[in-house]
Short mmCIF file of C-alpha atoms in Angstrom, two decimals:
data_model
loop_
_atom_site.label_atom_id
_atom_site.label_comp_id
_atom_site.label_asym_id
_atom_site.label_seq_id
_atom_site.Cartn_x
_atom_site.Cartn_y
_atom_site.Cartn_z
CA MET A 1 16.82 -16.48 -12.86
CA THR A 2 16.60 -12.90 -11.66
CA GLU A 3 13.96 -10.48 -12.81
CA THR A 4 15.00 -7.32 -14.63
CA SER A 5 13.34 -3.95 -14.15
CA GLY A 6 11.96 -4.37 -17.67
CA ASP A 7 10.30 -7.63 -16.65
CA LEU A 8 8.78 -5.97 -13.59
CA ASP A 9 7.58 -3.01 -15.64
CA ALA A 10 5.83 -5.36 -18.07
CA ILE A 11 4.16 -7.20 -15.19
CA LEU A 12 3.12 -3.90 -13.57
CA LYS A 13 1.53 -2.73 -16.83
CA ARG A 14 -0.54 -5.91 -17.00
CA LEU A 15 -1.53 -5.64 -13.33
CA THR A 16 -2.47 -1.98 -13.75
CA SER A 17 -4.62 -2.84 -16.78
CA GLU A 18 -6.43 -5.45 -14.71
CA LEU A 19 -7.15 -2.90 -11.96
CA LEU A 20 -8.54 -0.26 -14.33
CA GLY A 21 -11.87 -2.08 -14.20
CA LEU A 22 -12.27 -0.69 -10.67
CA ALA A 23 -12.22 2.89 -12.06
CA PRO A 24 -9.62 3.92 -9.47
CA VAL A 25 -8.45 7.46 -8.80
CA ALA A 26 -4.91 6.08 -8.57
CA ILE A 27 -2.90 2.86 -8.46
CA TYR A 28 0.36 2.69 -6.49
CA LEU A 29 3.24 0.26 -6.21
CA PHE A 30 4.58 0.30 -2.65
CA GLY A 31 6.67 -1.85 -0.35
CA SER A 32 9.97 -3.45 -1.28
CA GLN A 33 9.36 -3.30 -5.04
CA ALA A 34 8.92 0.48 -4.82
CA THR A 35 11.77 1.14 -2.39
CA GLY A 36 14.30 -1.09 -4.14
CA GLU A 37 14.72 -3.46 -1.18
CA VAL A 38 13.71 -6.48 -3.27
CA ARG A 39 14.54 -10.07 -2.36
CA PRO A 40 13.99 -13.07 -4.65
CA ASP A 41 10.83 -13.96 -2.69
CA SER A 42 9.44 -10.40 -2.57
CA ASP A 43 5.77 -10.02 -3.35
CA ILE A 44 4.23 -7.15 -5.28
CA ASP A 45 2.35 -4.67 -3.09
CA LEU A 46 -0.28 -2.67 -4.94
CA ALA A 47 -2.69 -0.08 -3.60
CA VAL A 48 -5.77 1.38 -5.23
CA LEU A 49 -7.30 4.70 -4.29
CA LEU A 50 -10.99 4.39 -5.09
CA PRO A 51 -13.45 7.22 -5.70
CA GLU A 52 -15.22 8.46 -2.59
CA GLY A 53 -18.10 6.17 -1.66
CA LYS A 54 -16.76 3.16 -3.60
CA ALA A 55 -15.56 0.08 -1.73
CA LEU A 56 -14.63 -3.54 -2.37
CA SER A 57 -16.12 -6.45 -0.50
CA ALA A 58 -13.73 -9.04 0.90
CA LEU A 59 -14.89 -11.47 -1.80
CA GLU A 60 -14.27 -8.93 -4.59
CA ARG A 61 -10.81 -8.17 -3.21
CA PHE A 62 -9.98 -11.90 -2.94
CA ASP A 63 -11.09 -12.47 -6.55
CA ILE A 64 -9.00 -9.54 -7.80
CA ILE A 65 -5.93 -10.70 -5.87
CA ASP A 66 -6.33 -14.17 -7.38
CA ARG A 67 -6.40 -12.70 -10.91
CA LEU A 68 -3.41 -10.45 -10.16
CA GLN A 69 -1.37 -13.38 -8.82
CA ARG A 70 -2.11 -15.41 -11.95
CA ILE A 71 -0.89 -12.51 -14.10
CA ALA A 72 2.25 -11.89 -12.02
CA ASN A 73 2.96 -15.56 -11.31
CA ARG A 74 3.84 -14.60 -7.75
CA GLN A 75 2.30 -13.33 -4.51
CA VAL A 76 0.47 -10.01 -4.92
CA ASP A 77 -1.05 -7.98 -2.10
CA LEU A 78 -3.78 -5.47 -2.85
CA VAL A 79 -4.63 -2.67 -0.44
CA VAL A 80 -7.57 -0.32 -0.84
CA VAL A 81 -6.14 3.00 0.33
CA ASN A 82 -9.56 4.27 1.45
CA ALA A 83 -10.06 1.23 3.70
CA VAL A 84 -6.80 1.14 5.68
CA ARG A 85 -5.57 3.12 8.65
CA LEU A 86 -4.04 6.53 8.15
CA PRO A 87 -0.38 5.57 8.82
CA LEU A 88 -0.50 2.99 6.01
CA GLN A 89 -2.28 5.45 3.72
CA PHE A 90 0.54 7.93 4.35
CA GLU A 91 3.23 5.29 3.78
CA ILE A 92 1.66 4.30 0.46
CA ILE A 93 1.49 7.82 -0.93
CA HIS A 94 4.81 8.89 0.60
CA THR A 95 6.99 5.94 -0.46
CA GLY A 96 4.92 4.45 -3.26
CA ARG A 97 5.22 4.88 -6.99
CA VAL A 98 2.18 6.07 -8.92
CA LEU A 99 1.41 3.56 -11.67
CA TYR A 100 -1.84 5.20 -12.81
CA GLU A 101 -3.97 8.24 -12.09
CA SER A 102 -7.38 9.03 -13.54
CA SER A 103 -6.71 12.71 -12.94
CA PHE A 104 -3.69 14.48 -11.47
CA ASP A 105 -5.96 16.86 -9.55
CA ALA A 106 -8.15 14.08 -8.13
CA ARG A 107 -5.12 12.10 -6.99
CA THR A 108 -3.27 15.03 -5.46
CA ASP A 109 -6.43 16.34 -3.75
CA ALA A 110 -6.88 12.94 -2.07
CA GLU A 111 -3.19 12.78 -1.16
CA ASP A 112 -3.31 16.30 0.30
CA ILE A 113 -6.10 15.22 2.65
CA ILE A 114 -4.16 12.12 3.72
CA VAL A 115 -0.99 14.14 4.40
CA ARG A 116 -2.88 16.84 6.32
CA ASP A 117 -4.72 14.30 8.48
CA TYR A 118 -1.57 12.27 9.08
CA LEU A 119 0.48 15.30 10.13
CA ASP A 120 -2.34 16.38 12.47
CA LEU A 121 -2.31 12.96 14.17
CA LYS A 122 1.42 12.17 13.93
CA PRO A 123 2.24 13.42 17.47
CA MET A 124 -0.44 11.09 18.88
CA TYR A 125 0.90 8.13 16.86
CA GLU A 126 4.43 8.85 18.07
CA GLN A 127 3.28 9.09 21.71
CA ASN A 128 1.39 5.80 21.41
CA PHE A 129 4.48 4.16 19.90
CA ARG A 130 6.68 5.43 22.75
CA GLU A 131 4.20 4.09 25.31
CA ILE A 132 4.13 0.69 23.62
CA LEU A 133 7.94 0.54 23.58
CA GLU A 134 8.10 1.54 27.24
CA ALA A 135 5.53 -1.10 28.20
CA ALA A 136 7.47 -3.73 26.24
CA LYS A 137 10.70 -2.75 27.99
CA GLU A 138 9.02 -2.92 31.39
CA GLY A 139 7.50 -6.31 30.53
CA ALA A 140 10.88 -7.65 29.44
CA ALA A 141 12.54 -6.31 32.59
CA THR A 142 10.01 -8.00 34.90
CA GLN A 143 10.53 -11.34 33.13
CA HIS A 144 14.25 -11.26 33.92
CA VAL A 145 13.75 -10.68 37.64
#
């Protein structure tokens, strides 16, 4: 049986309600469910932007993921935006869908900082990526000799 967008929306509402206990600035849906590249085995990728100075321990995050998976009856991944590297932060806010915001201004202020920092560092990320690709090509070439 395939899931309709209405089914997913109902699940997302329940998941969002569960995450409100964290008092997040924002909750995002990202990954394949947000981009429309869904497969039957696709998980649900959620991200929470927490207020400055707030964090989740690994145990808290594990407990929340367990509750979310019981609600969704499928694999759910939870990312704390404040705790991941800048490229993933940018991907979440750039391609994700906002499910909840405590305040438009608070969310967009945080997103503005992420975008600014990402664009400042993007040339360095691209250079590092090119160097990794070049090293991989050289490694593959030496294995064929």
